[in-house]
């Protein structure tokens, strides 16, 4: 018996017992589908996490303000003026391992519109270095520079979504937008980033798609803020090569603590540590999903063993006849192993399609990014083959060990 005939015969047996084969395939389909969905969601989450961490900069240390309200804010302000440009200048003068910085301040927006549309985008005042330290790419026009910031020029750079909502179907370059009571000229539009989340491990990210960026000095001078409010919301400090971010963060925290009078009205964030925390969370998620997928595959494998044992019982006479005509034990075992593999392969292929569909549905419902790699598909196919061989071996061995005389008499 050649292998092609064995596969053909296996498919014929599956077609002959449609209901039983279908029920057996369900276990494999669910198992493989769970594996594919788990791997695709994990792959997508890892890529998105890397993208988000990259936007913060692995060589950066981020200091963020911790806002307070009411009497708590007044108490804090007795000892600390809050996060400010003075903190930046002090760090640059005192800490030799810092080679660059950027700062940002979100504006409270009451009105944001253009002659062609309105937008709910955030307006953020940033230093010109913010784009470089945050790995933000430009699509059209230019970014504002130090001269724009120094002379309080009213220019703006739009995120991709903000540009569409403010200027639908038109190029925004050279056009004007109004932020509260001030007009700004649009000089640039940012490339569309891949991030879909605004936070990672509880820390805010840029989310530049739906933001409008203006020079920091212009925002601080010409746009209104609440009394006692922090001058800055966030500071990014770029480290020189060879300095460990956690050690640098400790020194930065010590300096800022002294400047803020011991008030914890700020937090120091190390993006590299955030990545490690996220990866640890993702590993736990993958382990849980792998256990669920493993149980499904185990059920599928038991189903294969069950249907193959039933097939051996039904085809006892056929096995005896084949042995009487000269078929060896190896021939019989190979035939039943082939049938197990065909069932596993069919379940695996359908499971791959089901897994891709499931991951797309989960991604759309939960707003998660999904991605597939050739390795995950190959791994799923490999797992199917292993399950097919492992759970088909015992029925194949039982069929091969049947005595041909007893088998013919049993028929």
CSV table of C-alpha atoms in Angstrom, one decimal:
chain,number,residue,atom,x,y,z
A,1,UNK,CA,0.0,0.0,0.0
A,2,UNK,CA,1.5,3.3,-1.0
A,3,UNK,CA,1.0,6.4,1.1
A,4,UNK,CA,-1.3,8.2,-1.3
A,5,UNK,CA,-3.7,5.2,-1.2
A,6,UNK,CA,-3.6,5.2,2.5
A,7,UNK,CA,-4.5,8.9,2.7
A,8,UNK,CA,-7.3,8.3,0.2
A,9,UNK,CA,-8.6,5.5,2.3
A,10,UNK,CA,-8.4,7.6,5.4
A,11,UNK,CA,-10.5,10.4,3.8
A,12,UNK,CA,-13.0,7.8,2.6
A,13,UNK,CA,-13.4,6.5,6.2
A,14,UNK,CA,-13.9,10.0,7.4
A,15,UNK,CA,-16.6,10.7,4.7
A,16,UNK,CA,-18.3,7.4,5.6
A,17,UNK,CA,-18.7,8.4,9.3
A,18,UNK,CA,-19.4,12.1,8.9
A,19,UNK,CA,-21.1,12.8,12.2
A,20,UNK,CA,-18.6,10.8,14.3
A,21,UNK,CA,-15.7,12.4,12.4
A,22,UNK,CA,-17.2,15.9,12.8
A,23,UNK,CA,-17.5,15.5,16.6
A,24,UNK,CA,-13.9,14.3,16.7
A,25,UNK,CA,-12.7,17.2,14.7
A,26,UNK,CA,-14.3,19.7,17.1
A,27,UNK,CA,-11.8,19.0,19.8
A,28,UNK,CA,-8.9,19.6,17.4
A,29,UNK,CA,-10.5,22.7,15.9
A,30,UNK,CA,-11.1,24.3,19.4
A,31,UNK,CA,-7.6,23.3,20.5
A,32,UNK,CA,-5.7,24.6,17.5
A,33,UNK,CA,-8.0,27.7,17.3
A,34,UNK,CA,-7.2,28.5,20.9
A,35,UNK,CA,-3.5,28.1,20.2
A,36,UNK,CA,-3.6,30.4,17.1
A,37,UNK,CA,-5.7,33.0,18.9
A,38,UNK,CA,-3.4,32.9,21.9
A,39,UNK,CA,-0.3,33.3,19.8
A,40,UNK,CA,-1.7,36.0,17.5
A,41,UNK,CA,-3.0,38.1,20.4
A,42,UNK,CA,0.3,37.6,22.3
A,43,UNK,CA,2.3,38.6,19.2
A,44,UNK,CA,0.2,41.6,18.6
A,45,UNK,CA,0.4,42.7,22.2
A,46,UNK,CA,4.1,42.3,22.2
A,47,UNK,CA,4.5,44.4,19.0
A,48,UNK,CA,2.2,47.1,20.4
A,49,UNK,CA,4.0,47.2,23.7
A,50,UNK,CA,7.4,47.5,22.0
A,51,UNK,CA,6.0,50.4,19.9
A,52,UNK,CA,4.6,52.1,23.0
A,53,UNK,CA,7.8,51.7,24.9
A,54,UNK,CA,9.7,53.0,21.9
A,55,UNK,CA,7.6,56.1,21.9
A,56,UNK,CA,8.7,56.8,25.4
A,57,UNK,CA,12.3,55.9,24.6
A,58,UNK,CA,14.3,53.1,26.3
A,59,UNK,CA,17.1,55.5,27.0
A,60,UNK,CA,14.8,58.0,28.6
A,61,UNK,CA,13.6,58.6,32.1
A,62,UNK,CA,10.2,60.2,32.3
A,63,UNK,CA,9.1,62.4,35.2
A,64,UNK,CA,5.3,63.0,35.4
A,65,UNK,CA,3.3,65.3,37.6
A,66,UNK,CA,0.8,63.9,40.1
A,67,UNK,CA,-2.1,66.4,40.2
A,68,UNK,CA,-3.9,67.2,43.4
A,69,UNK,CA,-7.1,69.2,43.9
A,70,UNK,CA,-8.5,71.6,46.5
A,71,UNK,CA,-7.0,71.8,49.9
A,72,UNK,CA,-4.6,69.0,49.2
A,73,UNK,CA,-3.1,71.1,46.3
A,74,UNK,CA,-2.8,74.1,48.5
A,75,UNK,CA,-0.9,72.0,51.1
A,76,UNK,CA,1.5,70.6,48.5
A,77,UNK,CA,2.1,74.1,47.1
A,78,UNK,CA,3.4,75.3,50.6
A,79,UNK,CA,6.4,73.1,50.0
A,80,UNK,CA,6.6,72.6,46.2
A,81,UNK,CA,5.8,74.7,43.1
A,82,UNK,CA,5.2,71.5,41.2
A,83,UNK,CA,6.9,70.1,38.1
A,84,UNK,CA,8.5,73.0,36.3
A,85,UNK,CA,11.2,74.1,33.8
A,86,UNK,CA,13.4,74.9,36.9
A,87,UNK,CA,13.5,71.1,37.6
A,88,UNK,CA,14.8,70.5,34.1
A,89,UNK,CA,17.5,73.1,34.3
A,90,UNK,CA,18.6,71.9,37.7
A,91,UNK,CA,18.8,68.3,36.4
A,92,UNK,CA,20.8,69.4,33.3
A,93,UNK,CA,23.3,71.4,35.5
A,94,UNK,CA,23.6,68.8,38.3
A,95,UNK,CA,23.4,65.3,36.7
A,96,UNK,CA,26.2,64.6,34.1
A,97,UNK,CA,24.5,61.5,32.7
A,98,UNK,CA,21.7,63.6,31.1
A,99,UNK,CA,22.3,64.7,27.5
A,100,UNK,CA,18.9,65.9,26.4
A,101,UNK,CA,15.4,66.7,27.5
A,102,UNK,CA,11.9,67.6,26.4
A,103,UNK,CA,8.8,68.8,28.3
A,104,UNK,CA,5.1,68.9,27.7
A,105,UNK,CA,2.0,70.6,29.1
A,106,UNK,CA,-1.6,69.7,28.2
A,107,UNK,CA,-3.9,72.7,27.5
A,108,UNK,CA,-7.5,72.7,28.7
A,109,UNK,CA,-9.4,73.0,25.5
A,110,UNK,CA,-12.8,74.8,25.3
A,111,UNK,CA,-12.8,75.3,21.5
A,112,UNK,CA,-10.8,73.7,18.8
A,113,UNK,CA,-11.9,74.3,15.3
A,114,UNK,CA,-11.0,75.4,11.8
A,115,UNK,CA,-13.0,77.0,9.0
A,116,UNK,CA,-13.8,73.4,7.8
A,117,UNK,CA,-14.4,71.4,10.9
A,118,UNK,CA,-14.2,70.8,14.7
A,119,UNK,CA,-12.2,68.3,16.7
A,120,UNK,CA,-12.0,66.8,20.2
A,121,UNK,CA,-8.3,66.4,20.0
A,122,UNK,CA,-6.0,67.2,22.9
A,123,UNK,CA,-3.8,70.3,22.6
A,124,UNK,CA,-0.3,69.9,24.1
A,125,UNK,CA,2.5,72.4,24.4
A,126,UNK,CA,5.8,70.7,23.8
A,127,UNK,CA,9.4,71.6,23.3
A,128,UNK,CA,10.9,71.1,19.8
A,129,UNK,CA,12.9,68.1,21.1
A,130,UNK,CA,9.8,66.3,22.1
A,131,UNK,CA,9.3,64.8,18.6
A,132,UNK,CA,12.8,63.3,18.5
A,133,UNK,CA,12.8,61.9,22.0
A,134,UNK,CA,9.3,60.4,21.5
A,135,UNK,CA,10.2,58.9,18.0
A,136,UNK,CA,7.4,60.7,16.4
A,137,UNK,CA,7.6,60.9,12.5
A,138,UNK,CA,6.5,63.7,10.3
A,139,UNK,CA,4.3,63.1,7.2
A,140,UNK,CA,3.9,66.6,5.8
A,141,UNK,CA,5.3,70.0,6.3
A,142,UNK,CA,7.7,70.7,9.1
A,143,UNK,CA,8.0,70.5,12.9
A,144,UNK,CA,8.4,73.7,14.9
A,145,UNK,CA,11.9,74.6,16.0
A,146,UNK,CA,13.7,76.5,18.8
A,147,UNK,CA,13.0,79.8,17.1
A,148,UNK,CA,9.3,79.2,17.1
A,149,UNK,CA,9.4,78.2,20.7
A,150,UNK,CA,11.7,81.1,21.7
A,151,UNK,CA,9.6,83.9,20.0
A,152,UNK,CA,6.2,82.5,21.1
A,153,UNK,CA,5.1,81.8,17.5
A,154,UNK,CA,1.6,80.5,17.1
A,155,UNK,CA,2.2,77.5,14.9
A,156,UNK,CA,0.9,74.0,15.3
A,157,UNK,CA,1.6,70.4,14.2
A,158,UNK,CA,-1.4,68.1,13.9
A,159,UNK,CA,-1.7,64.4,14.5
A,160,UNK,CA,-3.1,62.3,11.7
A,161,UNK,CA,-6.7,62.0,13.1
A,162,UNK,CA,-6.8,65.6,14.2
A,163,UNK,CA,-5.8,66.7,10.7
A,164,UNK,CA,-8.7,64.7,9.2
A,165,UNK,CA,-11.3,66.0,11.6
A,166,UNK,CA,-10.2,69.6,11.3
A,167,UNK,CA,-9.6,69.6,7.5
A,168,UNK,CA,-11.6,66.8,5.9
A,169,UNK,CA,-10.5,66.1,2.4
A,170,UNK,CA,-8.1,69.1,2.4
A,171,UNK,CA,-4.4,69.6,3.1
A,172,UNK,CA,-4.1,71.5,6.4
A,173,UNK,CA,-0.7,73.0,5.7
A,174,UNK,CA,-0.8,76.7,5.8
A,175,UNK,CA,-4.3,76.7,7.2
A,176,UNK,CA,-5.4,78.2,10.5
A,177,UNK,CA,-7.0,76.5,13.6
A,178,UNK,CA,-8.4,78.2,16.7
A,179,UNK,CA,-7.5,76.9,20.1
A,180,UNK,CA,-9.7,78.5,22.7
A,181,UNK,CA,-9.2,82.3,21.8
A,182,UNK,CA,-5.9,82.0,19.9
A,183,UNK,CA,-5.3,81.3,16.2
A,184,UNK,CA,-2.5,79.0,15.1
A,185,UNK,CA,-1.0,78.3,11.7
A,186,UNK,CA,-0.6,74.6,10.8
A,187,UNK,CA,2.9,73.9,9.7
A,188,UNK,CA,3.1,70.1,9.8
A,189,UNK,CA,1.1,66.8,10.0
A,190,UNK,CA,2.4,63.7,11.8
A,191,UNK,CA,2.6,60.3,10.3
A,192,UNK,CA,0.0,57.8,11.6
A,193,UNK,CA,1.4,55.8,14.5
A,194,UNK,CA,0.6,52.2,15.3
A,195,UNK,CA,-0.5,52.8,18.9
A,196,UNK,CA,-4.1,52.2,19.8
A,197,UNK,CA,-3.7,52.5,23.6
A,198,UNK,CA,-3.2,55.6,25.7
A,199,UNK,CA,-1.6,53.8,28.7
A,200,UNK,CA,0.7,51.0,29.5
A,201,UNK,CA,1.0,49.6,33.0
A,202,UNK,CA,-1.0,52.6,34.2
A,203,UNK,CA,1.4,55.2,32.7
A,204,UNK,CA,0.1,57.7,30.1
A,205,UNK,CA,1.4,57.6,26.6
A,206,UNK,CA,1.5,60.2,23.9
A,207,UNK,CA,-1.4,59.0,21.7
A,208,UNK,CA,-0.3,61.6,19.1
A,209,UNK,CA,-2.9,60.5,16.5
A,210,UNK,CA,-5.5,62.8,17.9
A,211,UNK,CA,-3.4,65.6,19.3
A,212,UNK,CA,-2.4,69.1,18.3
A,213,UNK,CA,1.1,70.2,19.2
A,214,UNK,CA,2.1,73.8,19.8
A,215,UNK,CA,5.3,75.3,21.1
A,216,UNK,CA,5.6,75.0,24.9
A,217,UNK,CA,6.5,78.6,25.5
A,218,UNK,CA,3.6,79.8,23.3
A,219,UNK,CA,1.2,77.6,25.3
A,220,UNK,CA,2.5,78.7,28.7
A,221,UNK,CA,2.3,82.4,27.7
A,222,UNK,CA,-0.8,82.7,25.5
A,223,UNK,CA,-3.2,80.0,26.8
A,224,UNK,CA,-4.8,80.0,30.2
A,225,UNK,CA,-4.2,77.5,33.0
A,226,UNK,CA,-5.6,77.0,36.5
A,227,UNK,CA,-4.0,78.7,39.5
A,228,UNK,CA,-1.4,76.5,41.4
A,229,UNK,CA,-1.3,74.1,38.5
A,230,UNK,CA,2.0,72.4,37.6
A,231,UNK,CA,3.9,74.3,35.0
A,232,UNK,CA,4.6,71.0,33.2
A,233,UNK,CA,2.8,67.7,33.0
A,234,UNK,CA,5.8,65.6,31.9
A,235,UNK,CA,9.5,65.8,31.4
A,236,UNK,CA,11.6,63.4,29.4
A,237,UNK,CA,15.3,63.1,30.3
A,238,UNK,CA,17.6,61.4,27.7
A,239,UNK,CA,20.5,59.5,29.2
A,240,UNK,CA,24.0,59.1,27.8
A,241,UNK,CA,25.0,55.7,26.6
A,242,UNK,CA,26.3,53.3,29.2
A,243,UNK,CA,24.1,54.6,32.1
A,244,UNK,CA,21.7,52.1,33.6
A,245,UNK,CA,18.2,53.8,33.5
A,246,UNK,CA,17.2,52.4,37.0
A,247,UNK,CA,20.3,53.9,38.6
A,248,UNK,CA,19.8,57.2,36.8
A,249,UNK,CA,16.1,57.3,37.8
A,250,UNK,CA,17.2,56.9,41.5
A,251,UNK,CA,19.5,60.0,41.2
A,252,UNK,CA,16.8,61.9,39.4
A,253,UNK,CA,14.2,61.0,42.0
A,254,UNK,CA,16.6,62.1,44.8
A,255,UNK,CA,17.2,65.5,43.1
A,256,UNK,CA,13.5,66.2,42.4
A,257,UNK,CA,12.6,65.1,45.9
A,258,UNK,CA,14.9,67.8,47.4
A,259,UNK,CA,13.6,70.4,45.0
A,260,UNK,CA,10.0,69.6,45.8
A,261,UNK,CA,10.4,69.7,49.6
A,262,UNK,CA,9.8,66.0,50.1
A,263,UNK,CA,6.3,66.2,48.5
A,264,UNK,CA,5.5,63.3,46.2
A,265,UNK,CA,3.7,65.4,43.6
A,266,UNK,CA,5.6,63.7,40.8
A,267,UNK,CA,6.5,60.2,39.7
A,268,UNK,CA,9.6,58.8,38.0
A,269,UNK,CA,8.9,56.3,35.2
A,270,UNK,CA,11.6,54.1,33.6
A,271,UNK,CA,10.3,52.8,30.2
A,272,UNK,CA,12.7,49.8,30.3
A,273,UNK,CA,11.1,48.7,33.6
A,274,UNK,CA,7.6,49.2,32.1
A,275,UNK,CA,8.6,46.9,29.3
A,276,UNK,CA,9.8,44.2,31.8
A,277,UNK,CA,6.5,44.5,33.7
A,278,UNK,CA,4.4,44.3,30.6
A,279,UNK,CA,6.3,41.2,29.4
A,280,UNK,CA,5.8,39.5,32.8
A,281,UNK,CA,2.1,40.2,32.6
A,282,UNK,CA,2.0,38.9,29.0
A,283,UNK,CA,3.9,35.7,30.0
A,284,UNK,CA,1.2,35.0,32.7
A,285,UNK,CA,-1.5,35.5,30.1
A,286,UNK,CA,0.3,33.2,27.6
A,287,UNK,CA,0.6,30.5,30.3
A,288,UNK,CA,-3.1,30.6,31.2
A,289,UNK,CA,-4.0,30.5,27.5
A,290,UNK,CA,-1.6,27.7,26.8
A,291,UNK,CA,-3.2,25.6,29.6
A,292,UNK,CA,-6.7,26.2,28.1
A,293,UNK,CA,-5.4,25.3,24.6
A,294,UNK,CA,-3.6,22.2,26.0
A,295,UNK,CA,-6.8,21.0,27.6
A,296,UNK,CA,-8.7,21.5,24.3
A,297,UNK,CA,-6.0,19.5,22.4
A,298,UNK,CA,-6.1,16.8,25.1
A,299,UNK,CA,-9.8,16.5,24.6
A,300,UNK,CA,-9.3,16.4,20.8
A,301,UNK,CA,-6.6,13.7,21.1
A,302,UNK,CA,-8.9,11.6,23.3
A,303,UNK,CA,-11.5,12.0,20.6
A,304,UNK,CA,-9.1,10.7,18.0
A,305,UNK,CA,-8.2,7.8,20.1
A,306,UNK,CA,-11.8,7.0,20.7
A,307,UNK,CA,-12.8,7.1,17.0
A,308,UNK,CA,-9.7,5.0,16.0
A,309,UNK,CA,-10.5,2.3,18.6
A,310,UNK,CA,-14.1,2.2,17.3
A,311,UNK,CA,-12.7,1.9,13.7
A,312,UNK,CA,-10.5,-0.9,14.7
A,313,UNK,CA,-13.5,-2.8,16.2
A,314,UNK,CA,-15.6,-2.2,13.1
A,315,UNK,CA,-12.8,-3.2,10.7
A,316,UNK,CA,-11.6,-6.3,12.5
A,317,UNK,CA,-12.6,-8.5,9.6
A,318,UNK,CA,-10.9,-6.2,7.1
A,319,UNK,CA,-7.7,-6.3,9.2
A,320,UNK,CA,-7.8,-10.1,9.3
A,321,UNK,CA,-8.3,-10.3,5.5
A,322,UNK,CA,-5.4,-7.9,4.9
A,323,UNK,CA,-3.1,-9.9,7.1
A,324,UNK,CA,-4.2,-13.1,5.4
A,325,UNK,CA,-3.3,-11.5,2.0
A,326,UNK,CA,0.2,-10.7,3.1
A,327,UNK,CA,0.0,-7.3,4.8
A,328,UNK,CA,2.5,-7.0,7.7
A,329,UNK,CA,1.9,-5.6,11.1
A,330,UNK,CA,3.8,-2.5,10.1
A,331,UNK,CA,1.4,-2.0,7.1
A,332,UNK,CA,-1.6,-2.2,9.4
A,333,UNK,CA,-0.1,0.2,12.0
A,334,UNK,CA,0.9,2.7,9.3
A,335,UNK,CA,-2.6,2.7,7.8
A,336,UNK,CA,-4.2,3.6,11.2
A,337,UNK,CA,-1.5,6.1,12.0
A,338,UNK,CA,-2.1,7.7,8.6
A,339,UNK,CA,-5.8,8.0,9.4
A,340,UNK,CA,-5.1,9.6,12.8
A,341,UNK,CA,-2.8,12.1,11.1
A,342,UNK,CA,-5.4,12.9,8.4
A,343,UNK,CA,-8.0,13.6,11.1
A,344,UNK,CA,-5.5,15.7,13.1
A,345,UNK,CA,-4.4,17.6,9.9
A,346,UNK,CA,-8.0,18.4,8.9
A,347,UNK,CA,-8.8,19.5,12.4
A,348,UNK,CA,-5.6,21.6,12.4
A,349,UNK,CA,-6.3,23.4,9.1
A,350,UNK,CA,-9.9,24.2,10.1
A,351,UNK,CA,-8.6,25.2,13.5
A,352,UNK,CA,-6.1,27.6,12.0
A,353,UNK,CA,-8.9,29.4,10.1
A,354,UNK,CA,-11.1,29.4,13.2
A,355,UNK,CA,-8.2,30.7,15.3
A,356,UNK,CA,-7.5,33.6,12.8
A,357,UNK,CA,-11.2,34.5,12.8
A,358,UNK,CA,-11.4,34.2,16.6
A,359,UNK,CA,-8.4,36.5,17.1
A,360,UNK,CA,-9.8,39.1,14.7
A,361,UNK,CA,-13.2,39.0,16.6
A,362,UNK,CA,-11.4,39.3,20.0
A,363,UNK,CA,-9.1,42.0,18.7
A,364,UNK,CA,-12.1,44.1,17.3
A,365,UNK,CA,-14.2,43.6,20.4
A,366,UNK,CA,-11.4,44.3,23.0
A,367,UNK,CA,-9.5,46.8,20.8
A,368,UNK,CA,-6.4,44.7,20.9
A,369,UNK,CA,-3.8,44.5,18.2
A,370,UNK,CA,-3.3,41.0,16.6
A,371,UNK,CA,-0.5,39.7,14.5
A,372,UNK,CA,0.5,36.4,13.0
A,373,UNK,CA,3.9,34.9,12.4
A,374,UNK,CA,4.8,31.9,10.3
A,375,UNK,CA,6.3,30.3,13.4
A,376,UNK,CA,2.9,30.3,15.2
A,377,UNK,CA,1.2,28.6,12.2
A,378,UNK,CA,4.0,26.0,11.9
A,379,UNK,CA,3.8,25.4,15.6
A,380,UNK,CA,0.1,24.8,15.4
A,381,UNK,CA,0.5,22.3,12.6
A,382,UNK,CA,3.3,20.6,14.4
A,383,UNK,CA,1.2,20.2,17.6
A,384,UNK,CA,-1.6,18.7,15.5
A,385,UNK,CA,0.7,16.1,14.0
A,386,UNK,CA,2.2,15.2,17.4
A,387,UNK,CA,-1.4,14.8,18.9
A,388,UNK,CA,-2.4,12.7,15.9
A,389,UNK,CA,0.6,10.4,16.3
A,390,UNK,CA,0.5,10.2,20.1
A,391,UNK,CA,-3.2,9.4,20.4
A,392,UNK,CA,-3.3,7.3,17.2
A,393,UNK,CA,-0.4,5.0,18.2
A,394,UNK,CA,-2.3,2.8,20.7
A,395,UNK,CA,-5.2,2.0,18.3
A,396,UNK,CA,-2.8,1.4,15.5
A,397,UNK,CA,-0.7,-1.0,17.7
A,398,UNK,CA,-3.9,-2.8,18.8
A,399,UNK,CA,-4.9,-3.2,15.1
A,400,UNK,CA,-1.5,-4.5,14.2
A,401,UNK,CA,-1.4,-7.0,17.0
A,402,UNK,CA,-4.7,-8.6,16.1
A,403,UNK,CA,-4.4,-12.3,15.2
A,404,UNK,CA,-5.6,-12.7,11.6
A,405,UNK,CA,-7.4,-16.0,12.2
A,406,UNK,CA,-9.3,-14.7,15.2
A,407,UNK,CA,-10.0,-11.4,13.3
A,408,UNK,CA,-11.5,-13.3,10.3
A,409,UNK,CA,-13.6,-15.5,12.6
A,410,UNK,CA,-14.9,-12.4,14.5
A,411,UNK,CA,-16.2,-10.9,11.3
